Amino acid sequence: MEISELIEKLALIVALFGVTLGIAAYATYFERKVAAWFQDRIGPDRAGPFGILQPLADGGKLFFKEDFIPAAAEKWLFIMGPGIAMFTALMTGSVIPWSTDLVLFGQTVALQVADINIGILFIMGFLSIGVYGIMIGGWASNNKFSLYGAIRASSQMISYELAMGICVITIVMMSGSLSLRDIVNAQHGMNWNVFYQPLAFVIFFICSLAETNRAPFDLAECESELIGGYHTEYGSMKMGFYLFAEYVSLFTSSAVISVLFFGGFNFPGMDNFDGNTLAILGIVAMFTKTFFFIFVFFWIRWTIPRFRFDQLMHLGWKSLIPISIINMLITGLVIAFNEGWFK
Amino acid sequence: MQSLSNRKKVVSNKKMTFLEKIYLPAIFGGMWITFKHLFRKNNTLRYPEHTREFAPVYRGQHVLKRDEEGRENCTACGLCAVACPAEAITMVAAERERGEEKLYREEKYAASYEINMLRCIFCGLCEEACPKEAVFLTDRIVPTNFERDSFVYGKDRLVEDINDRIDITKRQHTGKRTEK
Ligand code: SF4
Ligand code: SF4
């Protein structure tokens, strides 16, 4: 690997890191703002103009809290939990293609940290490892509420991963590749997957809600029953990491949804542009879609009450999985028919 | 049999229809409702900068009134203390001496009169009980403090200043008492 390529990748990683953390920080702010608007309130407005310094104030507050490790806790696992949650949340962003190639100083820069040919598999993998962050944290706390939260989180995430995976397979069958860039390129212009696979989109979206542990599937941190769920015993920045990891995965999930179903950086009329203009417009399109989905996540959270746990399991195993399997079979049949298998 | 409160509701446990079972229509309906709220005017009052106007009969910190000649109205009858559900009022009665007629209206007066503002629930029953129109609640808020003891208000803080009268006429004219 050439040295220039190394620098390019490093710069890209740092930029992506910064952007992801920045967006996650401001997602916390906008979550509170959006919640306030939905409830006819104003929301945070004291820290800086319109309260835009609120994330800094929150972070500062968390830093100055006592960093407490309970005596009965499994010390190293207790520390590892938030780290794993944060790590896995950040890793998924690395395979997402943000736009078409950018030409800078005579160099072609691919706006994607790693174009691995099994991109979507990589994301699914890291999503499943994400359970460990919650599970280890909940178990190591040595507290029954944390443990219940962790058990709920893991059973929920494992059940919803199945339906999610089947929806992904449907998309992979349509584009014939596991690479996210190929999947995006197959949705050129307005040729978005959501028009062919609306059902898969709905199921995938519901599963994303469950995977990111957000309302109405936030049973893992259900305050009314479990105090704080898996992070009951956490305080200070470890707690901050868990909360932050949730917002990071919120961002990456929205990005994955826009890549898989809404054409990523594709936008109607993109053939009129080329080169760097196209790349920059692509970034704008990609982020518009991502932000829209982040907003929808908020919107759902402040609309729908929490599911009961049995309802959650019913929905996952008895509805979403069968529907997604049927959807996959029909897609397969249609593809086979188009390829001329039945002639 | 008719139930006592007449508010009994029969729980319906009917089977959900197909549309209800797939949740989505109800969810979109709910999202539409919250979406409409995005454009509503907010109800927030930015507190320290803006305050809500008090009702004329707001029940805040008490005052012990003086009459037109500046004499204390209270005769230490103890009816307010008896009426008080929070047992916040204590007093010590004393007999008016010769020469003190300018200070106290009745022959008996309260040598000390204390209201514990932490116990008080600002119900206004003391005001209603008082036969001498001596104690009234006003639209002043009891200020916060770090010391518990400082919430026991003695006569120094309860009796109105002779030169700085506290207007309670609005309360006198709205009460039922004056109609009788
Ligand atoms: S307002 Fe109510 S609680 Fe307070 S002193 Fe008067 S009677 Fe007691
Ligand atoms: S304030 Fe009124 S009720 Fe209370 S002791 Fe004085 S005169 Fe009696």
XYZ file of C-alpha atoms and ligand atoms in Angstrom:
539
model
C 0.000 0.000 0.000
C 1.398 3.358 -0.969
C 2.059 5.975 1.655
C -0.325 8.462 0.009
C -3.088 5.915 0.092
C -2.407 5.318 3.762
C -2.653 9.034 4.518
C -5.821 9.272 2.481
C -7.441 6.441 4.391
C -6.280 7.836 7.717
C -7.730 11.241 6.893
C -10.960 9.586 5.851
C -11.125 7.568 9.064
C -10.502 10.614 11.223
C -13.078 12.607 9.285
C -15.660 9.851 9.537
C -14.916 9.470 13.229
C -15.374 13.178 13.815
C -18.512 13.384 11.731
C -20.072 10.355 13.390
C -19.334 11.592 16.896
C -20.453 15.100 16.027
C -23.706 13.875 14.567
C -24.273 11.567 17.512
C -23.682 14.441 19.921
C -26.102 16.665 18.089
C -28.558 13.808 17.749
C -28.874 13.931 21.529
C -29.625 17.640 21.264
C -32.109 17.232 18.447
C -33.752 14.293 20.136
C -34.570 16.573 23.030
C -35.586 19.410 20.745
C -37.816 17.210 18.601
C -39.353 15.682 21.705
C -40.074 19.171 22.964
C -41.687 20.214 19.685
C -43.845 17.132 19.645
C -44.978 17.971 23.149
C -45.571 21.691 22.513
C -42.525 22.672 24.532
C -39.345 24.583 23.706
C -36.663 22.125 24.779
C -33.103 22.922 25.842
C -32.392 26.579 25.137
C -30.139 27.807 27.906
C -26.645 26.664 26.874
C -25.676 29.024 24.079
C -28.067 30.418 21.474
C -30.988 27.999 21.045
C -29.154 25.695 23.437
C -26.717 24.457 20.795
C -23.989 24.001 23.386
C -26.179 21.541 25.261
C -24.254 18.403 24.146
C -21.038 19.965 25.495
C -22.729 20.753 28.769
C -24.080 17.202 28.985
C -20.685 15.702 28.200
C -18.988 17.984 30.718
C -21.480 17.018 33.349
C -20.907 13.320 32.749
C -17.136 13.801 32.950
C -17.351 15.411 36.353
C -19.522 12.700 37.855
C -17.970 10.138 40.127
C -16.707 7.172 38.139
C -18.055 4.430 40.307
C -17.505 0.688 40.063
C -19.728 -1.347 42.388
C -17.876 -3.630 44.791
C -19.631 -6.752 43.559
C -19.097 -5.982 39.905
C -16.726 -7.882 37.640
C -14.296 -5.031 37.321
C -12.710 -5.552 33.900
C -15.846 -6.695 32.167
C -17.647 -3.772 33.737
C -15.169 -1.426 32.108
C -15.161 -3.355 28.843
C -18.933 -3.240 28.341
C -19.304 0.399 27.313
C -16.107 0.141 25.293
C -17.456 -2.743 23.241
C -20.781 -0.978 22.744
C -19.027 2.138 21.481
C -16.522 0.237 19.358
C -19.092 -1.853 17.528
C -21.338 1.142 16.996
C -18.497 3.088 15.420
C -17.182 0.212 13.311
C -20.331 -0.202 11.227
C -19.807 3.233 9.725
C -16.575 2.160 8.076
C -18.090 0.233 5.175
C -20.819 2.686 4.258
C -20.233 4.428 0.932
C -20.875 8.116 1.507
C -20.652 9.253 -2.084
C -19.068 8.716 -5.474
C -15.322 9.201 -5.902
C -13.917 12.617 -5.187
C -10.885 13.888 -7.131
C -8.533 15.810 -4.866
C -5.036 17.006 -5.927
C -5.101 14.631 -8.883
C -5.942 11.704 -6.625
C -9.154 9.738 -6.700
C -10.530 9.479 -3.196
C -13.215 6.899 -2.599
C -15.563 8.267 0.042
C -15.738 4.991 1.860
C -13.242 3.837 4.425
C -13.234 0.209 3.321
C -14.935 -1.108 0.210
C -14.929 -4.719 1.305
C -16.869 -7.074 -0.922
C -18.947 -8.427 1.984
C -19.879 -5.010 3.338
C -23.418 -5.843 4.390
C -22.265 -9.049 6.080
C -19.713 -6.975 7.989
C -22.463 -4.677 9.226
C -24.691 -7.556 10.271
C -21.723 -9.070 12.070
C -20.956 -5.953 14.022
C -24.606 -5.487 14.854
C -24.606 -8.918 16.456
C -21.380 -8.224 18.336
C -23.067 -5.066 19.579
C -25.200 -7.287 21.808
C -22.064 -8.187 23.745
C -21.537 -4.627 24.884
C -24.952 -4.616 26.510
C -24.814 -8.211 27.684
C -21.364 -7.960 29.275
C -22.173 -4.628 30.862
C -25.453 -5.909 32.259
C -23.959 -9.129 33.540
C -20.802 -7.613 35.014
C -22.814 -5.104 37.048
C -23.997 -7.941 39.283
C -27.406 -6.378 39.672
C -30.675 -8.099 38.929
C -32.128 -5.157 37.036
C -29.059 -4.864 34.856
C -29.169 -8.573 34.200
C -32.837 -8.454 33.229
C -32.092 -5.570 30.918
C -29.220 -7.448 29.366
C -31.306 -10.606 28.905
C -34.074 -8.619 27.282
C -31.649 -6.808 25.029
C -29.922 -9.942 23.867
C -33.074 -11.965 23.238
C -34.635 -9.058 21.425
C -31.624 -8.306 19.282
C -31.078 -11.935 18.373
C -34.720 -12.439 17.394
C -34.906 -9.321 15.295
C -31.599 -9.989 13.604
C -33.170 -12.974 11.865
C -35.912 -11.011 10.152
C -33.426 -8.260 9.422
C -30.992 -10.701 7.854
C -33.696 -12.158 5.634
C -34.623 -8.685 4.401
C -30.977 -8.055 3.643
C -30.815 -11.313 1.703
C -33.725 -10.096 -0.403
C -31.808 -6.947 -1.250
C -28.655 -8.915 -1.936
C -30.591 -11.178 -4.303
C -31.793 -8.136 -6.211
C -28.407 -6.501 -6.631
C -26.403 -9.725 -6.791
C -23.649 -8.499 -4.507
C -22.804 -8.200 -0.831
C -20.728 -5.080 -1.372
C -22.518 -1.939 -0.253
C -21.067 0.042 -3.133
C -22.497 -2.405 -5.656
C -25.832 -2.302 -3.878
C -25.868 1.480 -4.105
C -24.706 1.533 -7.696
C -27.527 -0.847 -8.639
C -30.009 1.808 -7.456
C -28.847 4.453 -9.935
C -30.977 7.597 -10.122
C -34.441 6.963 -8.822
C -34.194 3.185 -9.146
C -34.388 2.717 -5.388
C -34.925 -0.630 -3.753
C -37.782 0.652 -1.646
C -40.023 0.759 -4.730
C -39.394 -2.934 -5.401
C -39.243 -4.092 -1.796
C -41.575 -1.938 0.311
C -42.366 -4.848 2.600
C -38.719 -5.639 3.170
C -38.156 -1.970 3.941
C -40.889 -1.871 6.573
C -39.588 -5.027 8.223
C -35.998 -3.834 8.062
C -36.982 -0.531 9.592
C -38.845 -2.184 12.453
C -35.875 -4.462 13.061
C -33.509 -1.482 13.053
C -35.597 0.045 15.802
C -35.216 -3.143 17.780
C -31.500 -3.452 16.995
C -30.719 0.045 18.194
C -32.843 -0.555 21.295
C -35.026 2.419 20.619
C -38.643 2.988 21.471
C -41.017 1.229 21.041
C -38.505 -1.593 21.530
C -36.429 -0.043 24.322
C -37.352 -2.739 26.800
C -33.707 -3.198 27.694
C -33.708 0.128 29.483
C -37.318 0.269 30.472
C -37.260 2.768 33.345
C -40.651 1.886 34.715
C -39.713 -1.735 35.311
C -35.936 -2.001 35.376
C -34.721 1.332 36.773
C -32.262 1.935 33.962
C -31.983 -1.533 32.481
C -28.511 -2.732 31.577
C -26.797 0.526 32.557
C -28.378 0.809 36.001
C -25.021 0.552 37.769
C -23.139 2.782 35.385
C -22.259 6.359 35.987
C -20.023 9.081 34.659
C -18.559 8.665 31.184
C -19.167 4.893 31.074
C -22.861 5.648 31.176
C -22.167 8.400 28.653
C -20.565 5.833 26.354
C -23.635 3.615 26.448
C -25.945 6.510 25.726
C -23.626 7.793 23.068
C -23.253 4.384 21.446
C -27.025 4.330 21.078
C -26.934 7.559 19.116
C -23.986 6.438 17.035
C -25.811 3.274 16.055
C -28.892 5.365 15.409
C -26.864 7.322 12.888
C -25.284 4.276 11.258
C -28.625 2.460 11.116
C -30.179 5.411 9.351
C -27.248 5.436 6.952
C -27.632 1.700 6.302
C -31.354 2.104 5.677
C -30.714 4.843 3.157
C -28.006 2.773 1.492
C -30.033 -0.405 1.262
C -33.430 0.989 0.379
C -33.180 4.632 -0.595
C -30.303 4.538 -3.010
C -27.590 5.947 -0.742
C -25.992 8.834 -2.579
C -28.155 8.403 -5.671
C -30.630 11.114 -6.408
C -32.955 11.772 -9.360
C -31.279 13.700 -12.139
C -27.773 12.719 -11.079
C -26.726 12.057 -14.689
C -26.534 15.799 -15.329
C -23.538 16.094 -13.051
C -20.153 14.476 -12.901
C -16.845 14.635 -11.086
C -16.600 16.491 -7.822
C -19.988 18.208 -8.161
C -21.641 14.833 -8.324
C -19.653 13.621 -5.340
C -20.616 16.609 -3.207
C -24.267 16.460 -4.248
C -24.092 12.753 -3.458
C -22.888 13.505 0.059
C -25.732 15.974 0.463
C -28.272 13.429 -0.784
C -26.866 10.721 1.461
C -26.919 12.899 4.556
C -30.374 14.270 3.794
C -31.739 10.751 3.692
C -29.829 9.760 6.809
C -31.049 12.775 8.753
C -34.569 12.132 7.608
C -34.423 8.634 9.019
C -32.889 9.872 12.248
C -35.870 12.197 12.477
C -38.266 9.322 11.833
C -36.565 7.375 14.626
C -37.196 10.310 16.954
C -40.704 10.722 15.664
C -41.567 7.110 16.395
C -39.950 7.273 19.805
C -42.091 10.199 20.876
C -45.275 8.744 19.437
C -45.518 5.104 20.315
C -45.517 3.600 23.790
C -43.291 0.678 24.621
C -44.289 -2.829 23.598
C -44.858 -5.483 26.196
C -42.167 -8.126 26.084
C -44.469 -10.937 24.934
C -45.846 -8.688 22.206
C -42.304 -7.980 21.140
C -41.475 -11.670 20.831
C -44.781 -12.402 19.095
C -44.120 -9.678 16.585
C -40.584 -10.806 15.951
C -41.023 -14.549 15.651
C -44.614 -14.982 14.537
C -45.033 -12.060 12.162
C -41.841 -10.483 10.935
C -39.847 -13.641 10.287
C -42.599 -15.507 8.339
C -43.467 -12.396 6.336
C -39.865 -11.735 5.467
C -39.333 -15.367 4.440
C -42.393 -15.241 2.174
C -41.181 -11.954 0.789
C -37.786 -13.485 0.077
C -39.318 -16.505 -1.645
C -41.502 -14.346 -3.870
C -38.540 -12.180 -4.762
C -36.564 -15.289 -5.619
C -39.357 -16.597 -7.827
C -39.680 -13.294 -9.665
C -35.925 -13.129 -10.238
C -35.904 -16.725 -11.467
C -38.813 -15.965 -13.770
C -37.033 -12.940 -15.214
C -33.896 -15.001 -15.790
C -35.992 -17.375 -17.805
C -35.831 -20.462 -15.608
C -39.416 -21.462 -16.296
C -39.219 -21.248 -20.066
C -77.345 -2.891 40.618
C -76.197 0.602 39.981
C -72.641 1.179 41.099
C -71.918 3.836 43.683
C -69.842 6.192 41.623
C -71.729 5.426 38.425
C -68.455 5.523 36.568
C -68.035 1.803 36.129
C -66.730 0.727 32.741
C -67.071 -2.753 31.340
C -63.700 -3.902 30.071
C -63.980 -5.041 26.523
C -61.670 -7.847 25.611
C -62.772 -8.250 22.040
C -60.584 -9.888 19.442
C -58.544 -7.463 17.396
C -59.462 -7.133 13.757
C -56.858 -7.743 11.084
C -56.158 -4.022 10.615
C -55.633 -3.603 14.339
C -53.429 -6.653 14.461
C -50.872 -5.347 12.000
C -50.535 -2.203 14.150
C -49.365 -0.081 11.222
C -52.566 1.949 10.607
C -52.755 2.838 14.276
C -49.063 3.705 14.327
C -49.394 5.998 11.310
C -52.442 7.567 12.911
C -50.451 8.270 16.042
C -47.561 9.655 14.046
C -49.922 11.970 12.223
C -51.177 13.296 15.547
C -47.683 13.967 16.862
C -46.732 15.503 13.534
C -49.523 18.036 13.865
C -48.114 18.974 17.248
C -44.839 19.992 15.585
C -46.572 23.118 14.326
C -48.478 24.018 17.445
C -47.591 27.014 19.530
C -45.656 25.928 22.578
C -47.015 26.531 26.044
C -43.695 27.125 27.734
C -43.254 30.116 29.974
C -39.535 30.998 30.202
C -39.652 31.243 33.934
C -37.041 33.501 35.445
C -37.524 36.065 32.665
C -41.284 35.790 32.485
C -43.661 34.973 35.293
C -47.295 34.072 35.185
C -49.695 36.599 36.630
C -51.092 35.624 40.018
C -54.780 35.315 40.643
C -56.051 38.006 43.040
C -56.785 35.312 45.590
C -53.385 33.621 45.308
C -52.426 32.066 48.633
C -48.833 32.952 49.435
C -46.954 34.241 52.437
C -49.143 35.393 55.334
C -49.508 38.863 56.729
C -50.777 39.941 60.142
C -52.839 43.058 59.534
C -53.046 46.252 61.501
C -56.200 48.365 61.580
C -56.515 51.925 60.242
C -54.906 53.342 63.354
C -51.982 50.994 63.100
C -52.983 48.669 65.914
C -52.466 44.951 65.525
C -55.734 43.181 64.831
C -54.836 39.803 66.292
C -56.230 38.986 69.679
C -54.460 35.671 70.098
C -57.687 33.743 70.221
C -55.979 30.722 68.711
C -58.737 29.942 66.229
C -56.294 30.030 63.323
C -54.018 27.553 65.074
C -56.970 25.261 65.703
C -58.125 25.542 62.121
C -54.704 24.906 60.671
C -54.589 21.354 59.277
C -50.799 21.395 59.164
C -50.397 22.632 62.721
C -48.097 25.323 61.491
C -49.169 28.136 63.807
C -48.091 28.671 67.411
C -48.625 31.737 69.546
C -48.204 33.076 73.071
C -50.938 35.361 74.335
C -50.399 38.329 76.625
C -52.618 40.927 78.254
C -52.520 44.469 77.000
C -51.036 46.812 79.613
C -52.148 50.346 80.213
C -50.514 52.595 77.661
C -50.319 49.967 74.963
C -53.708 50.850 73.439
C -51.953 52.393 70.441
C -50.249 49.088 69.684
C -52.949 46.467 70.056
C -56.600 46.749 69.217
C -57.956 44.226 71.745
C -57.210 43.736 75.424
C -55.419 40.501 74.660
C -52.723 40.230 72.001
C -50.182 37.808 70.652
C -46.839 38.333 72.336
C -45.341 35.925 69.888
C -46.939 34.518 66.755
C -45.083 32.050 64.602
C -45.936 30.293 61.364
C -43.701 27.488 60.195
C -43.640 28.015 56.452
C -42.300 24.509 55.861
C -45.309 22.969 57.579
C -47.812 25.361 56.063
C -49.689 24.040 53.049
C -51.083 27.453 52.116
C -54.661 26.278 52.386
C -55.932 29.583 53.730
C -57.994 28.050 56.517
C -56.334 30.321 59.087
C -57.569 33.292 57.119
C -61.071 31.865 57.054
C -61.029 31.064 60.755
C -59.864 34.444 61.962
C -62.707 36.439 63.554
C -60.693 39.640 63.699
C -59.562 39.846 60.051
C -56.012 39.683 61.353
C -54.297 37.008 59.311
C -54.398 36.982 55.508
C -52.533 35.168 52.807
C -50.972 37.378 50.163
C -49.549 37.020 46.668
C -45.989 37.052 47.956
C -43.917 33.884 47.596
C -42.002 32.605 50.607
C -38.368 32.854 49.534
C -36.128 29.810 49.590
C -33.413 29.400 52.152
C -30.738 26.914 53.169
C -31.596 26.910 56.868
C -34.693 25.166 58.158
C -34.964 27.430 61.203
C -35.295 30.485 59.062
C -38.626 29.243 57.776
C -40.286 29.810 61.117
C -41.665 33.281 60.569
C -42.178 35.326 63.719
C -44.052 38.545 64.192
C -41.083 40.495 62.826
C -41.771 39.123 59.399
C -45.514 38.533 59.591
C -46.913 41.793 60.959
C -47.196 44.384 58.226
C -45.091 47.517 58.422
C -47.148 50.468 59.528
C -45.804 52.631 56.717
C -45.822 49.918 54.101
C -49.309 48.435 54.221
C -50.064 45.269 52.329
C -53.174 45.482 50.233
C -55.590 42.614 50.850
C -58.783 44.330 49.722
C -59.132 42.017 46.725
C -59.275 39.054 49.054
C -61.796 40.652 51.362
C -64.248 41.302 48.553
C -64.060 37.893 46.972
C -64.553 35.849 50.095
C -67.855 34.313 51.087
C -67.506 35.767 54.547
C -68.372 39.323 53.578
C -71.605 38.283 51.898
C -73.066 36.867 55.086
S -52.516 28.501 55.313
Fe -53.364 26.603 56.122
S -51.567 25.428 56.672
Fe -50.860 27.528 56.432
S -50.933 28.379 58.449
Fe -52.897 28.851 57.486
S -54.234 27.163 58.069
Fe -52.150 26.514 58.508
S -54.791 35.615 63.718
Fe -56.990 35.717 64.005
S -57.580 33.636 64.517
Fe -55.385 33.725 64.760
S -55.107 34.196 66.917
Fe -55.111 36.148 65.852
S -57.220 36.806 65.928
Fe -57.258 34.659 66.476
